[in-house]
CSV table of C-alpha atoms and ligand atoms in Angstrom, one decimal:
chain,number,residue,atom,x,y,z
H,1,UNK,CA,-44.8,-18.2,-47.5
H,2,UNK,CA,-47.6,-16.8,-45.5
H,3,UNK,CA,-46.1,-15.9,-41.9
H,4,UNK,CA,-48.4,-16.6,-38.8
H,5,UNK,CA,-48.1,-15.5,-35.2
H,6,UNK,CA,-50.4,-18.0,-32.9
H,7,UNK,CA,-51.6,-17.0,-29.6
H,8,UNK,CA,-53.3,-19.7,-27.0
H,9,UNK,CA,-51.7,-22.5,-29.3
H,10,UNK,CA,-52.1,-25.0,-26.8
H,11,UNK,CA,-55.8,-24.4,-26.2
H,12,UNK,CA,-58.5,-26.6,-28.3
H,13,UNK,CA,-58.6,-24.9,-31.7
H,14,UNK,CA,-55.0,-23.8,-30.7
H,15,UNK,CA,-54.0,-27.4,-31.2
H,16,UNK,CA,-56.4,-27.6,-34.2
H,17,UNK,CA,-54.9,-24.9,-36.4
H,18,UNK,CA,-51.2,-26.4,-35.6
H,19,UNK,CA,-52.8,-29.7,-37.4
H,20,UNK,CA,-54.4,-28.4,-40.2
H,21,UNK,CA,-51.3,-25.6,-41.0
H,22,UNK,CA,-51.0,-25.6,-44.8
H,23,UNK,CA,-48.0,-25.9,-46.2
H,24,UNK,CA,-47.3,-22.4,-47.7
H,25,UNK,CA,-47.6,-21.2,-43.9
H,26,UNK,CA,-45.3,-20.8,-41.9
H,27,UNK,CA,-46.6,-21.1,-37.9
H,28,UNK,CA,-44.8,-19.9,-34.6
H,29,UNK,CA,-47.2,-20.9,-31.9
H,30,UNK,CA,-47.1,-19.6,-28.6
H,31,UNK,CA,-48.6,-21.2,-25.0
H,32,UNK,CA,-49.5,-18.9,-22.1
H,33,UNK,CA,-45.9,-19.8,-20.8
H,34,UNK,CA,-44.1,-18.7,-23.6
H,35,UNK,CA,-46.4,-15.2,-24.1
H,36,UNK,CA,-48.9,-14.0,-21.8
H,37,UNK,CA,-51.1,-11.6,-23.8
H,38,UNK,CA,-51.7,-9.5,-20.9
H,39,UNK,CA,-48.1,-8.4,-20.6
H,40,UNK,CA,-48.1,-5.7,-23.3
H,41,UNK,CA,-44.3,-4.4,-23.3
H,42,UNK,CA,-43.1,-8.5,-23.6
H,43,UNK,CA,-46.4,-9.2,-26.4
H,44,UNK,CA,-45.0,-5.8,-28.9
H,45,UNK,CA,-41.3,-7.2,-28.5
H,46,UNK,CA,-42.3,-11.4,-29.3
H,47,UNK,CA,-44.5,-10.2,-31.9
H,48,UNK,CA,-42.0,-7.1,-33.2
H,49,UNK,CA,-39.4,-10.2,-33.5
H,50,UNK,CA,-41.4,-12.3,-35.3
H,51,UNK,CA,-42.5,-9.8,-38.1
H,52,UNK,CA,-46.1,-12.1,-39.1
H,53,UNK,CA,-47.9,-11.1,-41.7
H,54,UNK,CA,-50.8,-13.1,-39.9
H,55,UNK,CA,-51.8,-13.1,-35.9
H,56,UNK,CA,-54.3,-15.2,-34.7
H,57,UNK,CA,-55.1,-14.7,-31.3
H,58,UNK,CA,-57.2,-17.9,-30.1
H,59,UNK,CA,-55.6,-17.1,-26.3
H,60,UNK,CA,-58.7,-16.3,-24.0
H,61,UNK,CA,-60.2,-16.9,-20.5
H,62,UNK,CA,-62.7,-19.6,-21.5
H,63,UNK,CA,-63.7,-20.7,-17.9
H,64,UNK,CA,-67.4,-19.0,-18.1
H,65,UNK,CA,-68.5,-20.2,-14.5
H,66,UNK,CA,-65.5,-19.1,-13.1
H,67,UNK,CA,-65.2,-15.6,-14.3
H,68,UNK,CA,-68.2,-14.5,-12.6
H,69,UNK,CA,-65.9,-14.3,-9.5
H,70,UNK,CA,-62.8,-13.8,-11.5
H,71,UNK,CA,-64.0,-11.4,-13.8
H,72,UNK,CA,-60.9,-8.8,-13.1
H,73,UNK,CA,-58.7,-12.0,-14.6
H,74,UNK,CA,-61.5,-12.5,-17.1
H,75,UNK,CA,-61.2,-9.3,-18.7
H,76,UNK,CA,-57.1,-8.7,-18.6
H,77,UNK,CA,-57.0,-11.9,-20.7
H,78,UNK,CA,-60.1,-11.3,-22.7
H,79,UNK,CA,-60.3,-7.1,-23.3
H,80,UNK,CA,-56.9,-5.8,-22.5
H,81,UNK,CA,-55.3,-8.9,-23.5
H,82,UNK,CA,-57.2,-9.1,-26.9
H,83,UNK,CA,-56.1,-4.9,-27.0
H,84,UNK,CA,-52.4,-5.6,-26.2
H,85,UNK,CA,-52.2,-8.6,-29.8
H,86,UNK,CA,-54.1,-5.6,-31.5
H,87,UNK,CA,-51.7,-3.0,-30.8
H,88,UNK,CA,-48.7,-5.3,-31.9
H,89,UNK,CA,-50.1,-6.4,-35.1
H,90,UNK,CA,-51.3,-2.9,-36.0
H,91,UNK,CA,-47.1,-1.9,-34.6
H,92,UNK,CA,-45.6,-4.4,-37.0
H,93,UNK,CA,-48.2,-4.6,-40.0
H,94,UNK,CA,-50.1,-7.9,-39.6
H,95,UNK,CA,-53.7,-8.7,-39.9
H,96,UNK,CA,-55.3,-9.3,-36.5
H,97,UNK,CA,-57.5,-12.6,-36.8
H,98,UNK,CA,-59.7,-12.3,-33.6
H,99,UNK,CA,-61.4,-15.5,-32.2
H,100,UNK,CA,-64.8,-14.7,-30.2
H,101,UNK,CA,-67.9,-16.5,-28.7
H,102,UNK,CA,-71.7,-16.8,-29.3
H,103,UNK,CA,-71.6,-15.3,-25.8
H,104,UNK,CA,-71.7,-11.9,-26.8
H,105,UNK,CA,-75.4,-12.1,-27.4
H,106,UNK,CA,-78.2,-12.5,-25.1
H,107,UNK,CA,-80.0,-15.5,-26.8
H,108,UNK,CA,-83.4,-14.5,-26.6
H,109,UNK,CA,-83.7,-14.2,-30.0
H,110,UNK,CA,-85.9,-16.4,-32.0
H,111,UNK,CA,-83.8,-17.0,-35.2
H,112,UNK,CA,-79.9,-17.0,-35.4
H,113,UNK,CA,-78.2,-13.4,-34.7
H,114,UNK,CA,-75.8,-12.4,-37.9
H,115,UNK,CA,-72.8,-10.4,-37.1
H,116,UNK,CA,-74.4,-7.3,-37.1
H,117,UNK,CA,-77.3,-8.2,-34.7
H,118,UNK,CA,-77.7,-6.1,-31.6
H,119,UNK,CA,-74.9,-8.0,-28.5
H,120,UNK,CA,-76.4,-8.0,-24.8
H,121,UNK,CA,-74.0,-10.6,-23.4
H,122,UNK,CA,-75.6,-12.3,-20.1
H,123,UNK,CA,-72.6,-13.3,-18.0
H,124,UNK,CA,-69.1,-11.7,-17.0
H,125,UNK,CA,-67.0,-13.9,-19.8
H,126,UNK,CA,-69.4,-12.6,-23.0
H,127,UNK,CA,-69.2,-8.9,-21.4
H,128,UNK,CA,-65.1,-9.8,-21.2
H,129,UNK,CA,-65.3,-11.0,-25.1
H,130,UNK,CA,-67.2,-8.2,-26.0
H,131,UNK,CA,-65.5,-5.8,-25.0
H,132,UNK,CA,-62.1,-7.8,-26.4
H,133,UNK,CA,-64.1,-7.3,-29.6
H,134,UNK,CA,-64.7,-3.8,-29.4
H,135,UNK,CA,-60.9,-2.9,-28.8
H,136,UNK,CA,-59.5,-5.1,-31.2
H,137,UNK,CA,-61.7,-3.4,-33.8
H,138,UNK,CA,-60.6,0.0,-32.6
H,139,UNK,CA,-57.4,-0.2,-32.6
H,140,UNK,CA,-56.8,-1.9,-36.1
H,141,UNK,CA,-59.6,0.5,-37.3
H,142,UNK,CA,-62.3,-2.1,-38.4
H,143,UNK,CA,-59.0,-3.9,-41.0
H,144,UNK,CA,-59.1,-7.1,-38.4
H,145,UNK,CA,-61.4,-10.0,-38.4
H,146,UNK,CA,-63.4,-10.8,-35.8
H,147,UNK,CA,-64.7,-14.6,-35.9
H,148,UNK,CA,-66.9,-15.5,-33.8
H,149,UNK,CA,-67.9,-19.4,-32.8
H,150,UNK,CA,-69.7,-21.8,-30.7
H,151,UNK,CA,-69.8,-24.6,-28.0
H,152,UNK,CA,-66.6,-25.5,-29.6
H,153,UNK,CA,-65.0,-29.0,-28.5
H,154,UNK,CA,-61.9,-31.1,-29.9
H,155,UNK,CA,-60.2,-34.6,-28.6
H,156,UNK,CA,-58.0,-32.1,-26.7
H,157,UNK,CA,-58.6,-30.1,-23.4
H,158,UNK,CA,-61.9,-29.8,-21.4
H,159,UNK,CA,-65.1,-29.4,-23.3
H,160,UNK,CA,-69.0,-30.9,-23.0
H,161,UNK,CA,-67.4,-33.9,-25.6
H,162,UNK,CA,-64.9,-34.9,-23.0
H,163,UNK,CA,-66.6,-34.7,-19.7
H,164,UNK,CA,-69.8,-36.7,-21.4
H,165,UNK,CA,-67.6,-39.7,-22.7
H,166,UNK,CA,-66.0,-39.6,-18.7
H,167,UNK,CA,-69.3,-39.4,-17.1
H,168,UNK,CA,-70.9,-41.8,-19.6
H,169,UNK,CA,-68.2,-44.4,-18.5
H,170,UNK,CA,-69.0,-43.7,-15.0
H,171,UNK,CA,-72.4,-43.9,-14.5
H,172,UNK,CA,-75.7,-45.6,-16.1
H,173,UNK,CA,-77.6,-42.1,-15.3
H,174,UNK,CA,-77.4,-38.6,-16.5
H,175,UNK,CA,-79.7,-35.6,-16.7
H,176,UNK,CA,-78.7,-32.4,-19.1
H,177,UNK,CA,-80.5,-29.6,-19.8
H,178,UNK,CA,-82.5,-29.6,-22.7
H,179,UNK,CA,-83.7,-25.4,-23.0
H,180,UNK,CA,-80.1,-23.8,-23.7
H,181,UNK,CA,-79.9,-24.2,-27.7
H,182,UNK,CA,-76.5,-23.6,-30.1
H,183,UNK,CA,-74.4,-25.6,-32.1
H,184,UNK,CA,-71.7,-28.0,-31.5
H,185,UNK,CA,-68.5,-26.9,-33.4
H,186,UNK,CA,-65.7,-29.4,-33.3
H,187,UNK,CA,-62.7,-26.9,-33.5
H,188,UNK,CA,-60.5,-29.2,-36.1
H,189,UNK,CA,-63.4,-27.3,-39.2
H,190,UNK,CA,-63.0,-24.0,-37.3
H,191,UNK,CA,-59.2,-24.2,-37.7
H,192,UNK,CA,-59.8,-25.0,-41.6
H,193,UNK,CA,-61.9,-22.4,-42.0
H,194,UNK,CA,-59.5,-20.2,-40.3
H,195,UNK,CA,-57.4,-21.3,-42.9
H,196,UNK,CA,-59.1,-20.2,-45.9
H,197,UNK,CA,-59.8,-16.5,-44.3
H,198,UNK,CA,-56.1,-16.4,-43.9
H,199,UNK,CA,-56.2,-16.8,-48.0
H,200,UNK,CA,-58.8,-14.4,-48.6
H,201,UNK,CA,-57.0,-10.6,-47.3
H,202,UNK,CA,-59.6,-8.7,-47.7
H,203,UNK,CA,-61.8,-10.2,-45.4
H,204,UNK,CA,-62.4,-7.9,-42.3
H,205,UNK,CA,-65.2,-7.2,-39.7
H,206,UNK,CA,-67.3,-9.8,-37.8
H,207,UNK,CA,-67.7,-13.2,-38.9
H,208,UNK,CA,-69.7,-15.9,-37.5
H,209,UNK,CA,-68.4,-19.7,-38.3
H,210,UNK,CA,-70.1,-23.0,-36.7
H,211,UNK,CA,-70.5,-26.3,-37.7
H,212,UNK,CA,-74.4,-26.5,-39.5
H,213,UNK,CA,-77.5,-27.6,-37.9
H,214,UNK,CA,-78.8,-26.9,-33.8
H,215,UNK,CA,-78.7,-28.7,-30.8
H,216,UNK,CA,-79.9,-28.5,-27.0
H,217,UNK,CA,-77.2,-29.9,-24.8
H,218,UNK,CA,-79.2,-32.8,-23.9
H,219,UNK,CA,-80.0,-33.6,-27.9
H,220,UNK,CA,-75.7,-33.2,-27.9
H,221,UNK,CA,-75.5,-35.6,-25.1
H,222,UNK,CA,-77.6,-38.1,-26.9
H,223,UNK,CA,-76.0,-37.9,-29.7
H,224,UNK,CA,-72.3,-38.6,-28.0
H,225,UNK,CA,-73.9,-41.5,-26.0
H,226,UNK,CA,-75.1,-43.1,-29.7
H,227,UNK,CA,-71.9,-42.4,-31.7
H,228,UNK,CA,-70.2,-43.5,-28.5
H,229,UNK,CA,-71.7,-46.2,-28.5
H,230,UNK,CA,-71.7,-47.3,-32.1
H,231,UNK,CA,-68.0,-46.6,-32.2
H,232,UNK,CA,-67.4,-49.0,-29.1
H,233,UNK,CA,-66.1,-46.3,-26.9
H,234,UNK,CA,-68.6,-46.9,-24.7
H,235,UNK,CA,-69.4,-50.5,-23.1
H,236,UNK,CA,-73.0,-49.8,-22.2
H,237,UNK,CA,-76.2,-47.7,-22.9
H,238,UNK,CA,-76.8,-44.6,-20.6
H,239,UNK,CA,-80.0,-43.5,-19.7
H,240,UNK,CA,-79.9,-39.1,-20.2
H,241,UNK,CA,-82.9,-37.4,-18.9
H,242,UNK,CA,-83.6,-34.0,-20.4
H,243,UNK,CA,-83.8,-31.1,-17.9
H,244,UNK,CA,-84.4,-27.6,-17.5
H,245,UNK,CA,-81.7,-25.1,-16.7
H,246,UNK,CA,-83.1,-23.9,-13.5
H,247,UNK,CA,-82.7,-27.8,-12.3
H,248,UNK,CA,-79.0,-27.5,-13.0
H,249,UNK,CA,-78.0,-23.9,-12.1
H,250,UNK,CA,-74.4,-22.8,-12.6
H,251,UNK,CA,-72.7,-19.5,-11.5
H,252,UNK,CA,-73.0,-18.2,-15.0
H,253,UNK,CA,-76.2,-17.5,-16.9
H,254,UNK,CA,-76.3,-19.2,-20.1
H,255,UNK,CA,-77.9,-17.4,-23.0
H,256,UNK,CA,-81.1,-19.9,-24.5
H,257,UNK,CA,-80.7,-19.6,-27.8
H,258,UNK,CA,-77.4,-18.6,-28.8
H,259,UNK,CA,-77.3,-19.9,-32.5
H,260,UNK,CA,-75.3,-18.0,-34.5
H,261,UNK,CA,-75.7,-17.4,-38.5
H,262,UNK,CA,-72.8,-18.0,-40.8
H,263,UNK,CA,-74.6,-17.4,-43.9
H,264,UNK,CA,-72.4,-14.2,-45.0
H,265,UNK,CA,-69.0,-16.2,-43.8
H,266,UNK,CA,-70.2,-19.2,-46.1
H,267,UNK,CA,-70.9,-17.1,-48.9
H,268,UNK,CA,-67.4,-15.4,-48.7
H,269,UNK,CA,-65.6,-18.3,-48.0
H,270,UNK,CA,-66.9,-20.7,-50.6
H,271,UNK,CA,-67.0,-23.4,-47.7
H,272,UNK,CA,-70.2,-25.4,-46.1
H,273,UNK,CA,-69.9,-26.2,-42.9
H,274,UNK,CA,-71.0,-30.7,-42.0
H,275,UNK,CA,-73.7,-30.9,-39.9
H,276,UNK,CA,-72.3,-30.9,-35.9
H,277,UNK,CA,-73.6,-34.9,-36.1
H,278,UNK,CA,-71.6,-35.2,-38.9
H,279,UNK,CA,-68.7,-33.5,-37.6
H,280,UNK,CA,-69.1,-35.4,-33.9
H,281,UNK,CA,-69.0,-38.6,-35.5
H,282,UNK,CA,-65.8,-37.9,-37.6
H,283,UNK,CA,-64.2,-36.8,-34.2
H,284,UNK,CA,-65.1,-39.9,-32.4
H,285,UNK,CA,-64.0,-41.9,-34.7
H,286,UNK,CA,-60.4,-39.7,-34.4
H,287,UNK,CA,-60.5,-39.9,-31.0
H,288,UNK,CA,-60.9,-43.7,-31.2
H,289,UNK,CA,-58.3,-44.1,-34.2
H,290,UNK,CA,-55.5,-42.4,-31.7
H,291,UNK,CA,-56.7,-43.7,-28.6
H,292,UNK,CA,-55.4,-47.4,-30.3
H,293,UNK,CA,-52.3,-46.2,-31.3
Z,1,NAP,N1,-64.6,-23.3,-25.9
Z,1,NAP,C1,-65.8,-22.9,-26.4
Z,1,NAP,O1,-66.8,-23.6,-26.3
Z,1,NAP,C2,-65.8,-21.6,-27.2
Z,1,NAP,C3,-67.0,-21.2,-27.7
Z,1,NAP,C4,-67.1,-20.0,-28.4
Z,1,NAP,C5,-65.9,-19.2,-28.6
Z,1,NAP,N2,-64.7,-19.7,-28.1
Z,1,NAP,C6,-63.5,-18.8,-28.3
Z,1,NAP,O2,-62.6,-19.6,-29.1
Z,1,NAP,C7,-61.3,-19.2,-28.8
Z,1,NAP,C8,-60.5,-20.5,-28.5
Z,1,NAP,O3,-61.1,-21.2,-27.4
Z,1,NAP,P1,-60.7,-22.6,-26.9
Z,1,NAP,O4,-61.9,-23.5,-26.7
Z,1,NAP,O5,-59.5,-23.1,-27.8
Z,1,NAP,O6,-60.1,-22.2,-25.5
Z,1,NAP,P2,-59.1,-23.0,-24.5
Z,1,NAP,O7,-59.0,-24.4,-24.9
Z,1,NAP,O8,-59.5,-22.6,-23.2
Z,1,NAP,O9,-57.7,-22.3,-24.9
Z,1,NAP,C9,-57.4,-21.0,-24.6
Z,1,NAP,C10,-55.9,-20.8,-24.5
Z,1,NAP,O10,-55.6,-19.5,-24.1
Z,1,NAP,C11,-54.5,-19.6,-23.2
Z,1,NAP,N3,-54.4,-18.4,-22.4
Z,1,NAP,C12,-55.2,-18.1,-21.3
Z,1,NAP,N4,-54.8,-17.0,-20.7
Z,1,NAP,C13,-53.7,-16.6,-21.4
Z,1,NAP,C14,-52.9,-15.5,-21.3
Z,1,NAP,N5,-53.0,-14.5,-20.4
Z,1,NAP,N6,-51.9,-15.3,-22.3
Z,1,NAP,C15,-51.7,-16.3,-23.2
Z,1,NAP,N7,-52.5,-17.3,-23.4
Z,1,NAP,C16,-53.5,-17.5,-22.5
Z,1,NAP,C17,-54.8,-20.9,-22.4
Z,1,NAP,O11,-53.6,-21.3,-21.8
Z,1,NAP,P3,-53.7,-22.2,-20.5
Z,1,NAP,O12,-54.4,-23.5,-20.9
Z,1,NAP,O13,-52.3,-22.3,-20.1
Z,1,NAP,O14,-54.5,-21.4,-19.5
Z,1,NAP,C18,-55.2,-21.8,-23.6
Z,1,NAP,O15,-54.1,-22.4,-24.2
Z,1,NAP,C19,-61.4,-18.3,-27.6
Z,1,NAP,O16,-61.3,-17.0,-28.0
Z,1,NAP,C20,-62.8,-18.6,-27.0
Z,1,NAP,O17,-63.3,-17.4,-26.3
Z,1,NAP,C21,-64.7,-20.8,-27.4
C-alpha cells in the first residue's frame, strides 16, 4: 500500500483524485478546515502523524481576479503555504507532488512553453505560484514534482464549465473573449495522470499535463453551448459573440497564449492525453448522468 497525504481535497481536482484513488493507495484527504497549509507548526504535526510516503498538495488560492488586491493572502497560501507541505514531506520522508498553473508564464510566446522555458508570470496569483514553485523545489532539493496544468474545470466547484452552463440557461446572449488561448483540462484526467506519476518514483522536476488540443475561451464556450445542447442540458440555442479581451477587462491580466507542452510528461508517463472536446463531452455527459440520479 502506497500511503498518500492530500491537501485541498475538497477543491476540483481535489475531489477528482478522491474518485479515481486506485486501490493499492491508501488516501487521507484533508479540506482547508481540517489543515490550513499556512499554519506550519499544526501542517509538520498532521503530516508527521500520518507518516505518507506520497503528498500531494492541490491546496491553493485559485481566485486570480481577486488576488490582485489580496495578494498578501495569495502568497501565504500559494508560496509559504506550498514551503510549509515541502518542509513536512522533506521532515518525514515523502515525495512532495506539487500542483501549479500555466500562469507562471507570460504567454506571449508563439508555440507552447515546456517546463524549462523562461516564467514571467503577468498577474499577482502566477507571481504567488511561482514563487510556491521555487520553494517547493528548494527545499526538497529538486527530488519533488512540480506539475503544472491548465484552465482546469470539473462537475464540481466554480470554473468557466459551470458558470457557461448557468449563464447559458439564463440568457439567449453571450459575448467571450476570443484572443486569450490555452487548453481546457477537465481535472478528473489530471487526477489519473496524477496517478500514474505516483507509480513512477523517480519522476521529479517540472512537469506540464493538459488535456490535448487549444482553445480560445469563446471556441470553449461554443463548444459547451453544442455538447450542451446535444446532451439536452440545455433547452435552447445561445447566440456567443467572440470578443477581445480589452472589451471584457478583469482585475487580472490574463496571459494570451498560455499553452503549455506536455510532450516530455507524455513520453514519461506512457499516457496520451483526449482532446479537451473529447474530454468536455465525457464530462457533460457525467454531469448529466448524476444530475438524474
Ligand atoms: N482552476 C484552474 O483553472 C487551474 C489552472 C491551472 C492550475 N491550477 C492549479 O491546480 C491546483 C488545484 O486547483 P483547483 O482548480 O482544484 O482549485 P480549487 O478548486 O480552488 O481548490 C483549491 C483548494 O485549496 C483549498 N485551500 C485554499 N486555501 C487553503 C489553505 N490555506 N489551506 C488548505 N487548503 C486551502 C481550498 O479550500 P476552500 O475551498 O475551503 O477555500 C480548495 O479546496 C492548484 O494548485 C491550482 O493553482 C488550477
Amino acid at each position: 500500500m502506497i500511503k498518500c497525504f492530500l491537501t485541498g481535497a475538497t477543491g476540483q481536482l481535489g475531489v477528482e483524485l478522491q474518485h479515481t484513488c486506485p486501490p493499492d493507495v491508501e488516501l487521507k484527504g484533508v479540506s482547508r478546515d481540517a489543515l490550513d497549509i499556512c499554519q506550519d507548526q499544526v501542517v509538520s504535526e498532521v503530516v508527521g502523524r500520518c507518516r505518507p510516503d506520497i503528498i500531494i498538495n492541490c491546496a491553493a488560492y485559485t481566485a486570480v481576479d481577486r488576488a490582485e488586491q489580496e495578494s498578501e493572502h495569495a502568497f501565504a497560501v500559494n508560496a509559504r503555504g506550498a514551503a510549509n507541505i515541502a518542509k513536512a514531506g522533506v521532515k518525514c520522508g515523502a515525495r512532495v507532488i506539487h500542483i501549479s498553473t500555466d500562469f507562471v508564464f507570460a504567454g506571449t510566446g508563439p508555440v507552447p512553453y515546456r517546463p524549462d522555458d523562461a516564467t514571467g508570470p503577468v498577474n499577482l496569483y502566477g507571481a504567488s505560484k511561482l514563487e510556491g514553485e521555487k520553494r517547493v523545489f528548494d527545499i526538497t532539493r529538486g527530488s519533488c514534482l512540480i506539475l503544472r496544468t491548465a484552465w482546469l474545470y470539473s462537475r464540481h466547484g466554480r470554473n468557466f464549465v459551470n458558470t457557461m452552463l448557468r449563464l447559458m440557461k439564463e440568457r439567449d446572449l453571450l459575448r467571450v473573449v476570443d484572443d486569450q488561448i490555452g487548453t481546457p483540462t477537465w481535472a478528473n484526467g489530471l487526477a489519473r495522470a496524477i496517478w500514474k506519476c505516483v507509480t513512477i518514483s523517480d519522476m521529479h522536476g517540472i512537469h506540464h499535463w493538459t488535456d490535448a488540443g487549444v482553445a480560445s475561451w469563446y471556441d470553449f464556450a461554443v463548444a459547451i453551448a453544442e455538447e450542451g445542447i446535444a446532451l439536452k442540458l440545455l433547452g435552447h440555442s445561445i447566440t456567443i459573440l467572440p470578443v477581445p479581451t480589452k472589451e471584457y477587462p478583469t482585475p487580472a491580466r490574463r496571459p494570451a497564449c498560455s499553452v503549455i507542452d506536455t510532450s516530455l510528461t507524455r513520453r514519461v508517463l506512457g499516457l496520451t492525453p483526449p482532446h479537451w472536446r473529447v474530454a468536455l463531452r465525457q464530462m457533460l455527459q457525467e454531469y448529466k448522468e448524476r444530475s438524474n440520479e
